[in-house]
XYZ file of C-alpha atoms in Angstrom:
310
model
C -43.985 16.351 -66.009
C -40.297 15.198 -64.709
C -41.209 15.450 -61.174
C -44.395 13.120 -61.257
C -41.985 10.693 -63.314
C -39.060 11.318 -60.535
C -41.758 10.799 -57.852
C -42.908 7.550 -59.335
C -39.351 6.385 -60.029
C -38.480 6.879 -56.387
C -41.697 5.617 -54.988
C -40.903 2.416 -56.828
C -37.082 1.980 -55.586
C -38.477 2.829 -51.947
C -36.176 5.747 -51.781
C -37.490 8.153 -49.275
C -35.240 10.910 -49.917
C -35.525 10.919 -53.544
C -39.707 10.906 -52.952
C -39.101 13.779 -50.784
C -37.080 15.815 -53.509
C -39.560 14.828 -55.842
C -42.619 16.192 -53.866
C -40.764 19.291 -53.032
C -40.229 20.131 -56.651
C -43.695 19.439 -57.715
C -44.827 21.415 -54.761
C -42.758 24.210 -56.078
C -44.155 23.806 -59.422
C -47.636 24.082 -58.240
C -47.045 27.031 -55.979
C -45.645 28.838 -59.097
C -48.217 27.855 -61.441
C -51.043 28.729 -59.166
C -52.331 25.455 -57.392
C -51.841 26.693 -53.958
C -53.815 23.991 -51.889
C -52.313 21.198 -53.878
C -48.664 22.710 -53.160
C -49.294 22.876 -49.307
C -50.272 19.212 -49.495
C -47.136 18.423 -51.322
C -45.002 20.290 -49.492
C -46.515 19.093 -46.199
C -46.097 15.212 -47.478
C -41.936 16.092 -48.267
C -41.432 17.721 -44.720
C -43.087 14.624 -43.278
C -40.440 12.758 -44.845
C -37.382 15.236 -44.339
C -38.285 15.402 -40.904
C -37.695 11.673 -40.776
C -34.719 10.633 -43.143
C -33.019 13.989 -43.095
C -30.712 16.048 -43.995
C -31.938 18.829 -41.377
C -31.244 21.578 -43.910
C -34.015 19.924 -46.385
C -36.278 19.889 -43.690
C -35.566 23.464 -43.056
C -36.062 24.201 -46.792
C -39.303 22.098 -46.665
C -40.663 24.172 -43.413
C -39.702 27.245 -45.575
C -41.661 26.100 -48.571
C -44.918 25.346 -46.513
C -44.726 28.499 -44.920
C -44.840 30.147 -48.079
C -47.694 28.092 -49.450
C -49.452 29.002 -46.319
C -48.706 32.878 -46.637
C -49.752 33.037 -50.203
C -53.309 31.093 -49.176
C -53.519 33.822 -46.531
C -52.920 31.450 -43.650
C -50.886 33.922 -41.670
C -50.587 32.384 -38.181
C -49.280 29.036 -39.344
C -47.162 30.947 -41.968
C -45.748 32.643 -38.880
C -45.122 29.417 -36.951
C -43.412 27.682 -39.723
C -40.932 30.349 -40.579
C -40.232 30.269 -36.953
C -39.456 26.304 -37.044
C -37.286 27.042 -40.354
C -35.330 29.275 -38.326
C -34.701 27.292 -35.420
C -33.666 24.298 -38.098
C -31.758 26.063 -40.336
C -29.916 27.577 -37.452
C -29.485 24.102 -36.256
C -27.926 22.603 -39.173
C -25.578 25.742 -39.653
C -26.910 26.623 -42.968
C -26.844 30.397 -42.942
C -28.626 30.531 -46.526
C -31.693 28.641 -44.943
C -31.433 30.828 -41.943
C -31.792 34.053 -43.909
C -35.093 32.890 -45.857
C -36.445 32.116 -42.691
C -35.595 35.761 -41.993
C -37.093 36.753 -44.716
C -40.203 34.686 -44.528
C -40.825 35.606 -40.983
C -40.170 39.713 -42.000
C -42.736 39.330 -44.805
C -45.334 37.578 -42.188
C -44.772 40.266 -39.917
C -45.323 42.980 -42.449
C -48.723 41.693 -43.699
C -50.177 41.447 -40.349
C -49.356 45.322 -40.254
C -45.920 45.313 -37.933
C -43.619 46.924 -40.449
C -40.988 47.926 -37.820
C -40.532 44.138 -36.846
C -40.325 43.271 -40.631
C -37.829 46.021 -41.209
C -35.424 44.707 -38.215
C -35.716 41.263 -39.662
C -35.267 42.024 -43.180
C -32.000 44.317 -41.747
C -30.657 40.795 -40.331
C -31.564 38.792 -43.619
C -29.451 41.385 -45.846
C -26.521 41.158 -43.612
C -26.651 37.469 -43.967
C -26.978 37.628 -47.916
C -24.166 40.036 -48.140
C -21.839 37.577 -45.596
C -22.234 34.518 -47.868
C -22.283 36.362 -51.052
C -25.813 35.114 -51.790
C -26.657 37.688 -54.596
C -29.974 36.354 -55.078
C -30.978 36.580 -51.509
C -29.687 40.169 -51.333
C -31.873 41.269 -54.118
C -34.789 39.845 -52.356
C -33.518 41.156 -48.859
C -33.280 44.555 -50.412
C -36.814 44.367 -52.089
C -38.149 43.377 -48.530
C -36.758 46.494 -47.027
C -38.156 48.759 -49.623
C -41.817 47.559 -48.696
C -41.117 47.857 -45.096
C -39.748 51.602 -45.196
C -42.682 52.268 -47.752
C -44.917 51.226 -44.869
C -43.131 53.312 -42.631
C -43.889 56.198 -44.865
C -40.008 56.679 -45.467
C -40.733 56.688 -49.109
C -37.359 57.909 -50.403
C -35.405 55.095 -48.819
C -37.765 52.961 -50.000
C -37.386 53.764 -53.471
C -33.587 53.322 -52.976
C -33.740 50.207 -51.769
C -36.041 48.772 -54.295
C -33.748 50.573 -57.126
C -30.599 48.201 -55.675
C -32.884 45.340 -55.750
C -33.667 46.208 -59.333
C -30.204 46.473 -60.101
C -28.902 43.160 -58.182
C -31.466 41.046 -60.014
C -30.619 42.649 -63.144
C -26.779 41.978 -62.859
C -27.293 38.287 -61.963
C -30.297 37.589 -64.934
C -32.763 36.790 -62.151
C -35.828 37.510 -63.977
C -38.318 36.977 -61.135
C -36.398 39.043 -58.842
C -36.456 41.656 -61.321
C -40.255 41.518 -61.825
C -40.783 41.541 -58.059
C -38.154 44.453 -58.174
C -39.907 46.580 -60.750
C -43.441 45.911 -58.397
C -41.619 47.351 -55.261
C -40.416 50.136 -57.114
C -43.678 51.075 -58.670
C -45.650 51.105 -55.457
C -42.724 53.020 -53.408
C -43.113 55.518 -56.560
C -46.713 55.638 -56.180
C -46.821 56.121 -52.569
C -44.326 58.982 -53.137
C -47.030 60.758 -55.608
C -45.135 59.743 -58.928
C -48.174 58.363 -60.511
C -46.879 57.840 -64.231
C -43.679 56.519 -63.254
C -45.172 54.116 -60.793
C -47.815 52.903 -63.987
C -44.775 52.436 -66.441
C -42.795 50.372 -63.655
C -46.424 48.129 -62.891
C -46.745 47.578 -66.599
C -43.042 46.498 -66.909
C -43.929 44.098 -63.606
C -46.877 42.748 -65.747
C -45.370 42.024 -68.923
C -42.710 40.330 -67.250
C -44.761 37.906 -65.058
C -46.630 37.182 -68.009
C -43.343 36.249 -70.109
C -42.441 34.104 -67.017
C -45.862 32.263 -66.609
C -45.896 33.929 -63.104
C -49.565 33.890 -62.181
C -49.428 34.709 -58.941
C -47.005 37.713 -59.828
C -49.355 38.622 -62.806
C -52.468 39.093 -60.376
C -50.339 41.220 -57.876
C -49.100 43.644 -60.794
C -52.927 43.851 -62.148
C -54.089 44.844 -58.810
C -51.434 47.256 -57.915
C -52.298 48.492 -61.576
C -55.492 49.165 -61.283
C -55.027 50.892 -57.629
C -52.691 53.408 -59.549
C -55.096 53.595 -62.228
C -57.850 54.731 -59.819
C -55.867 57.169 -58.173
C -54.836 58.622 -61.873
C -59.054 58.709 -62.546
C -58.602 56.095 -65.337
C -61.480 54.173 -63.760
C -62.409 51.976 -66.869
C -58.814 50.599 -67.076
C -58.737 50.179 -63.358
C -61.974 48.086 -63.314
C -60.774 45.872 -66.248
C -57.488 44.981 -64.663
C -58.651 44.668 -60.985
C -61.283 42.246 -62.553
C -58.645 40.227 -64.500
C -56.450 40.025 -61.154
C -59.427 39.010 -59.249
C -60.035 35.997 -61.918
C -56.330 34.945 -61.773
C -56.423 35.160 -58.023
C -59.405 33.135 -57.876
C -57.959 30.279 -60.177
C -54.836 30.237 -58.315
C -56.352 30.170 -54.808
C -54.583 33.423 -53.409
C -57.098 34.965 -50.884
C -55.263 37.880 -50.162
C -54.852 38.625 -53.887
C -58.335 38.186 -54.215
C -59.220 40.431 -51.362
C -56.797 43.353 -52.627
C -58.533 43.311 -55.961
C -62.008 43.189 -54.829
C -61.340 46.071 -52.531
C -59.440 48.227 -55.139
C -62.206 47.155 -57.173
C -64.930 48.683 -55.182
C -63.116 52.161 -54.757
C -63.200 52.335 -58.563
C -67.044 51.423 -59.177
C -67.568 53.878 -56.408
C -65.607 56.510 -58.360
C -67.884 55.838 -61.348
C -71.370 55.963 -59.136
C -72.008 52.516 -58.929
C -72.288 52.641 -54.846
C -74.388 49.661 -54.806
C -71.973 47.522 -56.853
C -68.966 48.938 -54.829
C -70.769 47.861 -51.472
C -71.401 44.251 -52.671
C -67.664 43.880 -53.981
C -66.361 45.360 -50.894
C -68.565 42.940 -48.542
C -66.922 40.080 -50.254
C -63.535 41.354 -49.930
C -64.178 41.764 -45.987
C -65.014 38.313 -45.867
C -61.703 37.069 -47.414
C -59.534 39.618 -45.326
C -61.113 38.267 -42.258
C -60.381 34.626 -43.195
C -56.920 35.477 -43.932
C -56.840 37.841 -40.374
C -55.841 40.655 -42.667
C -55.333 44.036 -41.001
C -56.721 45.385 -44.072
C -60.176 44.277 -42.748
C -60.460 47.192 -40.394
C -60.079 49.385 -43.416
C -62.630 48.058 -45.686
C -65.140 47.972 -42.476
C -64.817 51.600 -42.183
C -65.032 52.134 -45.979
C -68.562 49.841 -45.584
C -69.773 51.964 -42.800
C -69.106 55.428 -44.593
C -70.532 53.888 -47.803
C -73.864 52.916 -45.695
C -74.647 56.112 -44.492
């Protein structure tokens, strides 16, 4: 729609900066709508232009956008490189908001590689900056990030407290996407703390909100987490339905990590219903996807497969 028109107008006028802005907007739209490969291409084009014509702050933003798109496709190694470059560029431009976003991206990637300690350090730095510059949306995001890191460190009560603060801030500022994200984080933390029915209630709210917002990636993640909670609750048929939907959405948008998560949880649900052969088939595909993404979960899936094949 409007970004494509803006892009055409900027190109006709030989307005390089305008072209980069339009590419960036289009990339963000594809990222949210689920065309991750296309989002990567567009952000890469925008970055090339911003790195030539400036300003430095927009170059930093572009590095971050590309990092997020790589992260979503499961390319964690390149995501780390890009967030690190974003951090340097933002500091070079004296852009505190960009610096806090880069710290968030770096933390999220370290968290995904299994280093929750390092992630928590980076998220604490992110939180301090967002509060210093009164960036409420960034603060909600940093609090949620800290909640996830503390949950991974098995400090569940602290994790719940951080997610509750994140939810509160997101609601205060009317950030619906932030609210959905906070509901999801809180749902996972409650699940890890053993509060299954509370967890399922929160994850259902996240799912409804993500659907309303047309956030396909958020929908896939919520369905996958709900499926996992339903497996734990012994409601295997609901789990199988939700995880199949999660996998289908993740496949449509090209999110490898979400596909792998959904399939592994699906394999656990199938095994519980006595479908061991099908469970092994799904887990094998999940393992391939986790290996492509160099994700630490690959090891967990390998161990489960060894156990099942005995």
